[in-house]
Amino acid sequence: MNPTARGAGWPCGPPAPDYAYGPEDVDGPPANLVAIFSSTTRKGRWRVSRRTNAFALFGNIEIDLTEAIFAQRLTTINATSIFGNVGPVR
């Protein structure tokens, strides 16, 4: 007998949501990404803080939020670039 045919709905409970929130980080310091004549990349599974500062001076910063874990619902990323690039992974 198919487990979903019993009228129970989901065989092992409802599916997990596609998002992941951790505990609120209200007073935590901002994360800083700096690239001066260099390159910095944040990708894979990493925790995004409430505030993130990205500064590139003749450098490159790539931020990939595909697998990131958000500690809260609202995140602010301040990006500053002088003769450089701050953007998503291509």
PDB file of N, CA and C in Angstrom:
ATOM      1  N   MET A   1       0.837  -1.175   0.000  1.00  0.00           N
ATOM      2  CA  MET A   1       0.000   0.000   0.000  1.00  0.00           C
ATOM      3  C   MET A   1       0.885   1.242   0.000  1.00  0.00           C
ATOM      4  N   ASN A   2       0.545   2.174  -0.821  1.00  0.00           N
ATOM      5  CA  ASN A   2       1.287   3.410  -0.911  1.00  0.00           C
ATOM      6  C   ASN A   2       1.042   4.234   0.350  1.00  0.00           C
ATOM      7  N   PRO A   3       2.114   4.725   1.040  1.00  0.00           N
ATOM      8  CA  PRO A   3       1.902   5.448   2.285  1.00  0.00           C
ATOM      9  C   PRO A   3       1.109   6.731   2.125  1.00  0.00           C
ATOM     10  N   THR A   4       1.125   7.337   0.942  1.00  0.00           N
ATOM     11  CA  THR A   4       0.363   8.569   0.765  1.00  0.00           C
ATOM     12  C   THR A   4      -1.104   8.281   0.445  1.00  0.00           C
ATOM     13  N   ALA A   5      -1.441   7.037   0.132  1.00  0.00           N
ATOM     14  CA  ALA A   5      -2.820   6.698  -0.218  1.00  0.00           C
ATOM     15  C   ALA A   5      -3.681   6.481   1.011  1.00  0.00           C
ATOM     16  N   ARG A   6      -3.097   6.440   2.190  1.00  0.00           N
ATOM     17  CA  ARG A   6      -3.870   6.212   3.405  1.00  0.00           C
ATOM     18  C   ARG A   6      -4.608   7.448   3.884  1.00  0.00           C
ATOM     19  N   GLY A   7      -4.415   8.551   3.205  1.00  0.00           N
ATOM     20  CA  GLY A   7      -5.093   9.769   3.631  1.00  0.00           C
ATOM     21  C   GLY A   7      -4.286  10.547   4.656  1.00  0.00           C
ATOM     22  N   ALA A   8      -3.085  10.114   4.930  1.00  0.00           N
ATOM     23  CA  ALA A   8      -2.260  10.788   5.918  1.00  0.00           C
ATOM     24  C   ALA A   8      -1.619  12.051   5.354  1.00  0.00           C
ATOM     25  N   GLY A   9      -1.697  12.239   4.058  1.00  0.00           N
ATOM     26  CA  GLY A   9      -1.078  13.420   3.454  1.00  0.00           C
ATOM     27  C   GLY A   9       0.354  13.123   3.068  1.00  0.00           C
ATOM     28  N   TRP A  10       1.286  13.479   3.892  1.00  0.00           N
ATOM     29  CA  TRP A  10       2.703  13.241   3.619  1.00  0.00           C
ATOM     30  C   TRP A  10       3.143  11.974   4.343  1.00  0.00           C
ATOM     31  N   PRO A  11       3.940  11.117   3.715  1.00  0.00           N
ATOM     32  CA  PRO A  11       4.338   9.868   4.350  1.00  0.00           C
ATOM     33  C   PRO A  11       5.157  10.079   5.619  1.00  0.00           C
ATOM     34  N   CYS A  12       5.978  11.081   5.682  1.00  0.00           N
ATOM     35  CA  CYS A  12       6.818  11.319   6.865  1.00  0.00           C
ATOM     36  C   CYS A  12       6.649  12.737   7.376  1.00  0.00           C
ATOM     37  N   GLY A  13       5.503  13.315   7.207  1.00  0.00           N
ATOM     38  CA  GLY A  13       5.277  14.696   7.612  1.00  0.00           C
ATOM     39  C   GLY A  13       5.456  15.626   6.433  1.00  0.00           C
ATOM     40  N   PRO A  14       5.169  16.891   6.617  1.00  0.00           N
ATOM     41  CA  PRO A  14       5.289  17.846   5.513  1.00  0.00           C
ATOM     42  C   PRO A  14       6.755  18.032   5.133  1.00  0.00           C
ATOM     43  N   PRO A  15       7.015  18.409   3.883  1.00  0.00           N
ATOM     44  CA  PRO A  15       8.409  18.604   3.463  1.00  0.00           C
ATOM     45  C   PRO A  15       9.037  19.795   4.173  1.00  0.00           C
ATOM     46  N   ALA A  16      10.346  19.752   4.313  1.00  0.00           N
ATOM     47  CA  ALA A  16      11.071  20.846   4.950  1.00  0.00           C
ATOM     48  C   ALA A  16      11.044  22.072   4.039  1.00  0.00           C
ATOM     49  N   PRO A  17      11.007  23.261   4.617  1.00  0.00           N
ATOM     50  CA  PRO A  17      11.003  24.465   3.783  1.00  0.00           C
ATOM     51  C   PRO A  17      12.341  24.627   3.069  1.00  0.00           C
ATOM     52  N   ASP A  18      12.330  25.405   1.981  1.00  0.00           N
ATOM     53  CA  ASP A  18      13.531  25.626   1.190  1.00  0.00           C
ATOM     54  C   ASP A  18      14.427  26.710   1.774  1.00  0.00           C
ATOM     55  N   TYR A  19      14.068  27.270   2.900  1.00  0.00           N
ATOM     56  CA  TYR A  19      14.864  28.313   3.513  1.00  0.00           C
ATOM     57  C   TYR A  19      15.328  27.840   4.886  1.00  0.00           C
ATOM     58  N   ALA A  20      16.363  28.470   5.391  1.00  0.00           N
ATOM     59  CA  ALA A  20      16.867  28.115   6.716  1.00  0.00           C
ATOM     60  C   ALA A  20      17.217  29.400   7.456  1.00  0.00           C
ATOM     61  N   TYR A  21      16.556  29.628   8.579  1.00  0.00           N
ATOM     62  CA  TYR A  21      16.851  30.777   9.417  1.00  0.00           C
ATOM     63  C   TYR A  21      17.421  30.266  10.726  1.00  0.00           C
ATOM     64  N   GLY A  22      18.464  30.902  11.177  1.00  0.00           N
ATOM     65  CA  GLY A  22      19.046  30.561  12.460  1.00  0.00           C
ATOM     66  C   GLY A  22      18.523  31.508  13.513  1.00  0.00           C
ATOM     67  N   PRO A  23      19.163  31.521  14.678  1.00  0.00           N
ATOM     68  CA  PRO A  23      18.731  32.462  15.712  1.00  0.00           C
ATOM     69  C   PRO A  23      19.019  33.901  15.295  1.00  0.00           C
ATOM     70  N   GLU A  24      18.198  34.805  15.764  1.00  0.00           N
ATOM     71  CA  GLU A  24      18.370  36.214  15.419  1.00  0.00           C
ATOM     72  C   GLU A  24      19.699  36.732  15.962  1.00  0.00           C
ATOM     73  N   ASP A  25      20.415  37.463  15.139  1.00  0.00           N
ATOM     74  CA  ASP A  25      21.691  38.054  15.503  1.00  0.00           C
ATOM     75  C   ASP A  25      21.510  39.566  15.525  1.00  0.00           C
ATOM     76  N   VAL A  26      20.892  40.076  16.587  1.00  0.00           N
ATOM     77  CA  VAL A  26      20.485  41.473  16.632  1.00  0.00           C
ATOM     78  C   VAL A  26      21.685  42.404  16.778  1.00  0.00           C
ATOM     79  N   ASP A  27      22.580  42.126  17.700  1.00  0.00           N
ATOM     80  CA  ASP A  27      23.670  43.041  17.995  1.00  0.00           C
ATOM     81  C   ASP A  27      25.021  42.554  17.497  1.00  0.00           C
ATOM     82  N   GLY A  28      25.040  41.578  16.625  1.00  0.00           N
ATOM     83  CA  GLY A  28      26.300  41.043  16.127  1.00  0.00           C
ATOM     84  C   GLY A  28      27.023  42.032  15.232  1.00  0.00           C
ATOM     85  N   PRO A  29      28.350  41.911  15.172  1.00  0.00           N
ATOM     86  CA  PRO A  29      29.114  42.816  14.310  1.00  0.00           C
ATOM     87  C   PRO A  29      28.881  42.486  12.840  1.00  0.00           C
ATOM     88  N   PRO A  30      29.065  43.465  11.964  1.00  0.00           N
ATOM     89  CA  PRO A  30      28.888  43.183  10.536  1.00  0.00           C
ATOM     90  C   PRO A  30      30.039  42.336   9.999  1.00  0.00           C
ATOM     91  N   ALA A  31      29.749  41.549   8.982  1.00  0.00           N
ATOM     92  CA  ALA A  31      30.791  40.784   8.300  1.00  0.00           C
ATOM     93  C   ALA A  31      31.448  41.710   7.286  1.00  0.00           C
ATOM     94  N   ASN A  32      32.762  41.650   7.194  1.00  0.00           N
ATOM     95  CA  ASN A  32      33.495  42.521   6.279  1.00  0.00           C
ATOM     96  C   ASN A  32      34.227  41.688   5.240  1.00  0.00           C
ATOM     97  N   LEU A  33      34.008  42.015   3.969  1.00  0.00           N
ATOM     98  CA  LEU A  33      34.735  41.408   2.861  1.00  0.00           C
ATOM     99  C   LEU A  33      35.557  42.514   2.213  1.00  0.00           C
ATOM    100  N   VAL A  34      36.878  42.339   2.156  1.00  0.00           N
ATOM    101  CA  VAL A  34      37.767  43.365   1.644  1.00  0.00           C
ATOM    102  C   VAL A  34      38.668  42.757   0.580  1.00  0.00           C
ATOM    103  N   ALA A  35      38.808  43.456  -0.544  1.00  0.00           N
ATOM    104  CA  ALA A  35      39.720  43.046  -1.610  1.00  0.00           C
ATOM    105  C   ALA A  35      40.460  44.285  -2.111  1.00  0.00           C
ATOM    106  N   ILE A  36      41.747  44.365  -1.789  1.00  0.00           N
ATOM    107  CA  ILE A  36      42.585  45.463  -2.250  1.00  0.00           C
ATOM    108  C   ILE A  36      43.674  44.855  -3.123  1.00  0.00           C
ATOM    109  N   PHE A  37      43.619  45.124  -4.430  1.00  0.00           N
ATOM    110  CA  PHE A  37      44.509  44.519  -5.419  1.00  0.00           C
ATOM    111  C   PHE A  37      44.474  42.992  -5.319  1.00  0.00           C
ATOM    112  N   SER A  38      43.304  42.443  -4.994  1.00  0.00           N
ATOM    113  CA  SER A  38      43.167  40.988  -4.839  1.00  0.00           C
ATOM    114  C   SER A  38      41.730  40.582  -5.136  1.00  0.00           C
ATOM    115  N   SER A  39      41.398  39.346  -4.786  1.00  0.00           N
ATOM    116  CA  SER A  39      40.061  38.808  -5.033  1.00  0.00           C
ATOM    117  C   SER A  39      39.571  38.064  -3.796  1.00  0.00           C
ATOM    118  N   THR A  40      38.282  38.189  -3.506  1.00  0.00           N
ATOM    119  CA  THR A  40      37.655  37.489  -2.383  1.00  0.00           C
ATOM    120  C   THR A  40      36.342  36.895  -2.867  1.00  0.00           C
ATOM    121  N   THR A  41      36.062  35.664  -2.450  1.00  0.00           N
ATOM    122  CA  THR A  41      34.824  34.985  -2.846  1.00  0.00           C
ATOM    123  C   THR A  41      34.166  34.357  -1.624  1.00  0.00           C
ATOM    124  N   ARG A  42      32.856  34.570  -1.479  1.00  0.00           N
ATOM    125  CA  ARG A  42      32.065  33.879  -0.471  1.00  0.00           C
ATOM    126  C   ARG A  42      31.067  33.023  -1.229  1.00  0.00           C
ATOM    127  N   LYS A  43      31.168  31.699  -1.093  1.00  0.00           N
ATOM    128  CA  LYS A  43      30.240  30.805  -1.776  1.00  0.00           C
ATOM    129  C   LYS A  43      30.104  29.523  -0.976  1.00  0.00           C
ATOM    130  N   GLY A  44      29.189  28.696  -1.416  1.00  0.00           N
ATOM    131  CA  GLY A  44      28.927  27.458  -0.697  1.00  0.00           C
ATOM    132  C   GLY A  44      27.999  27.698   0.479  1.00  0.00           C
ATOM    133  N   ARG A  45      28.133  26.879   1.505  1.00  0.00           N
ATOM    134  CA  ARG A  45      27.269  26.984   2.678  1.00  0.00           C
ATOM    135  C   ARG A  45      27.957  27.882   3.703  1.00  0.00           C
ATOM    136  N   TRP A  46      27.428  29.081   3.877  1.00  0.00           N
ATOM    137  CA  TRP A  46      27.977  30.034   4.829  1.00  0.00           C
ATOM    138  C   TRP A  46      26.856  30.837   5.435  1.00  0.00           C
ATOM    139  N   ARG A  47      27.051  31.300   6.655  1.00  0.00           N
ATOM    140  CA  ARG A  47      26.016  32.055   7.363  1.00  0.00           C
ATOM    141  C   ARG A  47      26.158  33.531   7.042  1.00  0.00           C
ATOM    142  N   VAL A  48      25.092  34.111   6.528  1.00  0.00           N
ATOM    143  CA  VAL A  48      25.059  35.534   6.191  1.00  0.00           C
ATOM    144  C   VAL A  48      24.622  36.296   7.423  1.00  0.00           C
ATOM    145  N   SER A  49      25.409  37.276   7.820  1.00  0.00           N
ATOM    146  CA  SER A  49      25.046  38.068   8.991  1.00  0.00           C
ATOM    147  C   SER A  49      24.014  39.128   8.624  1.00  0.00           C
ATOM    148  N   ARG A  50      23.513  39.802   9.623  1.00  0.00           N
ATOM    149  CA  ARG A  50      22.489  40.827   9.395  1.00  0.00           C
ATOM    150  C   ARG A  50      23.025  41.952   8.513  1.00  0.00           C
ATOM    151  N   ARG A  51      24.279  42.332   8.722  1.00  0.00           N
ATOM    152  CA  ARG A  51      24.910  43.383   7.917  1.00  0.00           C
ATOM    153  C   ARG A  51      26.218  42.843   7.355  1.00  0.00           C
ATOM    154  N   THR A  52      26.458  43.093   6.074  1.00  0.00           N
ATOM    155  CA  THR A  52      27.697  42.694   5.415  1.00  0.00           C
ATOM    156  C   THR A  52      28.239  43.884   4.651  1.00  0.00           C
ATOM    157  N   ASN A  53      29.509  44.189   4.866  1.00  0.00           N
ATOM    158  CA  ASN A  53      30.178  45.266   4.154  1.00  0.00           C
ATOM    159  C   ASN A  53      31.166  44.650   3.177  1.00  0.00           C
ATOM    160  N   ALA A  54      31.078  45.039   1.910  1.00  0.00           N
ATOM    161  CA  ALA A  54      31.995  44.559   0.882  1.00  0.00           C
ATOM    162  C   ALA A  54      32.699  45.772   0.274  1.00  0.00           C
ATOM    163  N   PHE A  55      34.053  45.775   0.337  1.00  0.00           N
ATOM    164  CA  PHE A  55      34.846  46.900  -0.171  1.00  0.00           C
ATOM    165  C   PHE A  55      35.915  46.365  -1.101  1.00  0.00           C
ATOM    166  N   ALA A  56      35.919  46.843  -2.345  1.00  0.00           N
ATOM    167  CA  ALA A  56      36.913  46.427  -3.342  1.00  0.00           C
ATOM    168  C   ALA A  56      37.625  47.662  -3.874  1.00  0.00           C
ATOM    169  N   LEU A  57      38.960  47.657  -3.759  1.00  0.00           N
ATOM    170  CA  LEU A  57      39.797  48.712  -4.304  1.00  0.00           C
ATOM    171  C   LEU A  57      40.767  48.058  -5.278  1.00  0.00           C
ATOM    172  N   PHE A  58      40.544  48.264  -6.566  1.00  0.00           N
ATOM    173  CA  PHE A  58      41.310  47.583  -7.620  1.00  0.00           C
ATOM    174  C   PHE A  58      41.250  46.070  -7.409  1.00  0.00           C
ATOM    175  N   GLY A  59      40.115  45.573  -6.929  1.00  0.00           N
ATOM    176  CA  GLY A  59      39.969  44.143  -6.660  1.00  0.00           C
ATOM    177  C   GLY A  59      38.609  43.638  -7.061  1.00  0.00           C
ATOM    178  N   ASN A  60      38.324  42.399  -6.694  1.00  0.00           N
ATOM    179  CA  ASN A  60      37.094  41.735  -7.091  1.00  0.00           C
ATOM    180  C   ASN A  60      36.522  40.970  -5.900  1.00  0.00           C
ATOM    181  N   ILE A  61      35.236  41.167  -5.622  1.00  0.00           N
ATOM    182  CA  ILE A  61      34.531  40.413  -4.576  1.00  0.00           C
ATOM    183  C   ILE A  61      33.326  39.757  -5.219  1.00  0.00           C
ATOM    184  N   GLU A  62      33.221  38.441  -5.065  1.00  0.00           N
ATOM    185  CA  GLU A  62      32.071  37.684  -5.573  1.00  0.00           C
ATOM    186  C   GLU A  62      31.315  37.110  -4.387  1.00  0.00           C
ATOM    187  N   ILE A  63      29.998  37.343  -4.380  1.00  0.00           N
ATOM    188  CA  ILE A  63      29.139  36.870  -3.294  1.00  0.00           C
ATOM    189  C   ILE A  63      28.087  35.951  -3.888  1.00  0.00           C
ATOM    190  N   ASP A  64      28.101  34.681  -3.472  1.00  0.00           N
ATOM    191  CA  ASP A  64      27.143  33.690  -3.956  1.00  0.00           C
ATOM    192  C   ASP A  64      26.208  33.338  -2.809  1.00  0.00           C
ATOM    193  N   LEU A  65      24.927  33.683  -2.946  1.00  0.00           N
ATOM    194  CA  LEU A  65      23.928  33.431  -1.899  1.00  0.00           C
ATOM    195  C   LEU A  65      23.098  32.176  -2.169  1.00  0.00           C
ATOM    196  N   THR A  66      23.514  31.363  -3.146  1.00  0.00           N
ATOM    197  CA  THR A  66      22.727  30.196  -3.533  1.00  0.00           C
ATOM    198  C   THR A  66      22.540  29.214  -2.376  1.00  0.00           C
ATOM    199  N   GLU A  67      23.608  28.866  -1.675  1.00  0.00           N
ATOM    200  CA  GLU A  67      23.540  27.894  -0.580  1.00  0.00           C
ATOM    201  C   GLU A  67      23.705  28.548   0.784  1.00  0.00           C
ATOM    202  N   ALA A  68      23.635  29.859   0.828  1.00  0.00           N
ATOM    203  CA  ALA A  68      23.867  30.585   2.074  1.00  0.00           C
ATOM    204  C   ALA A  68      22.751  30.332   3.081  1.00  0.00           C
ATOM    205  N   ILE A  69      23.112  30.386   4.346  1.00  0.00           N
ATOM    206  CA  ILE A  69      22.155  30.251   5.445  1.00  0.00           C
ATOM    207  C   ILE A  69      21.964  31.639   6.035  1.00  0.00           C
ATOM    208  N   PHE A  70      20.737  32.110   6.007  1.00  0.00           N
ATOM    209  CA  PHE A  70      20.440  33.440   6.507  1.00  0.00           C
ATOM    210  C   PHE A  70      20.066  33.355   7.977  1.00  0.00           C
ATOM    211  N   ALA A  71      20.709  34.170   8.803  1.00  0.00           N
ATOM    212  CA  ALA A  71      20.440  34.177  10.237  1.00  0.00           C
ATOM    213  C   ALA A  71      19.169  34.958  10.563  1.00  0.00           C
ATOM    214  N   GLN A  72      18.600  35.645   9.597  1.00  0.00           N
ATOM    215  CA  GLN A  72      17.410  36.455   9.809  1.00  0.00           C
ATOM    216  C   GLN A  72      16.720  36.668   8.477  1.00  0.00           C
ATOM    217  N   ARG A  73      15.547  37.269   8.513  1.00  0.00           N
ATOM    218  CA  ARG A  73      14.778  37.479   7.295  1.00  0.00           C
ATOM    219  C   ARG A  73      15.271  38.674   6.493  1.00  0.00           C
ATOM    220  N   LEU A  74      15.866  39.683   7.134  1.00  0.00           N
ATOM    221  CA  LEU A  74      16.319  40.887   6.455  1.00  0.00           C
ATOM    222  C   LEU A  74      17.839  40.983   6.554  1.00  0.00           C
ATOM    223  N   THR A  75      18.490  41.127   5.420  1.00  0.00           N
ATOM    224  CA  THR A  75      19.947  41.247   5.350  1.00  0.00           C
ATOM    225  C   THR A  75      20.304  42.467   4.522  1.00  0.00           C
ATOM    226  N   THR A  76      21.283  43.237   4.981  1.00  0.00           N
ATOM    227  CA  THR A  76      21.750  44.411   4.258  1.00  0.00           C
ATOM    228  C   THR A  76      23.186  44.179   3.825  1.00  0.00           C
ATOM    229  N   ILE A  77      23.455  44.333   2.531  1.00  0.00           N
ATOM    230  CA  ILE A  77      24.810  44.218   1.994  1.00  0.00           C
ATOM    231  C   ILE A  77      25.208  45.583   1.458  1.00  0.00           C
ATOM    232  N   ASN A  78      26.197  46.205   2.096  1.00  0.00           N
ATOM    233  CA  ASN A  78      26.734  47.493   1.642  1.00  0.00           C
ATOM    234  C   ASN A  78      27.934  47.190   0.759  1.00  0.00           C
ATOM    235  N   ALA A  79      27.845  47.513  -0.517  1.00  0.00           N
ATOM    236  CA  ALA A  79      28.914  47.225  -1.470  1.00  0.00           C
ATOM    237  C   ALA A  79      29.534  48.532  -1.955  1.00  0.00           C
ATOM    238  N   THR A  80      30.870  48.631  -1.816  1.00  0.00           N
ATOM    239  CA  THR A  80      31.616  49.789  -2.282  1.00  0.00           C
ATOM    240  C   THR A  80      32.748  49.293  -3.169  1.00  0.00           C
ATOM    241  N   SER A  81      32.882  49.887  -4.344  1.00  0.00           N
ATOM    242  CA  SER A  81      33.919  49.474  -5.282  1.00  0.00           C
ATOM    243  C   SER A  81      34.562  50.695  -5.901  1.00  0.00           C
ATOM    244  N   ILE A  82      35.892  50.749  -5.858  1.00  0.00           N
ATOM    245  CA  ILE A  82      36.658  51.811  -6.504  1.00  0.00           C
ATOM    246  C   ILE A  82      37.611  51.129  -7.494  1.00  0.00           C
ATOM    247  N   PHE A  83      37.354  51.290  -8.770  1.00  0.00           N
ATOM    248  CA  PHE A  83      38.110  50.637  -9.830  1.00  0.00           C
ATOM    249  C   PHE A  83      38.164  49.120  -9.606  1.00  0.00           C
ATOM    250  N   GLY A  84      37.042  48.549  -9.177  1.00  0.00           N
ATOM    251  CA  GLY A  84      36.964  47.115  -8.939  1.00  0.00           C
ATOM    252  C   GLY A  84      35.566  46.610  -9.215  1.00  0.00           C
ATOM    253  N   ASN A  85      35.236  45.462  -8.640  1.00  0.00           N
ATOM    254  CA  ASN A  85      33.946  44.830  -8.890  1.00  0.00           C
ATOM    255  C   ASN A  85      33.459  44.151  -7.613  1.00  0.00           C
ATOM    256  N   VAL A  86      32.187  44.367  -7.287  1.00  0.00           N
ATOM    257  CA  VAL A  86      31.505  43.638  -6.218  1.00  0.00           C
ATOM    258  C   VAL A  86      30.223  43.127  -6.831  1.00  0.00           C
ATOM    259  N   GLY A  87      30.049  41.806  -6.864  1.00  0.00           N
ATOM    260  CA  GLY A  87      28.846  41.279  -7.494  1.00  0.00           C
ATOM    261  C   GLY A  87      28.661  39.798  -7.265  1.00  0.00           C
ATOM    262  N   PRO A  88      27.650  39.242  -7.906  1.00  0.00           N
ATOM    263  CA  PRO A  88      27.365  37.812  -7.762  1.00  0.00           C
ATOM    264  C   PRO A  88      28.355  36.964  -8.553  1.00  0.00           C
ATOM    265  N   VAL A  89      28.444  35.693  -8.169  1.00  0.00           N
ATOM    266  CA  VAL A  89      29.287  34.740  -8.880  1.00  0.00           C
ATOM    267  C   VAL A  89      28.661  34.467 -10.228  1.00  0.00           C
ATOM    268  N   ARG A  90      29.455  34.448 -11.282  1.00  0.00           N
ATOM    269  CA  ARG A  90      28.931  34.194 -12.631  1.00  0.00           C
ATOM    270  C   ARG A  90      29.279  32.826 -13.076  1.00  0.00           C
TER     271      ARG A  90
END
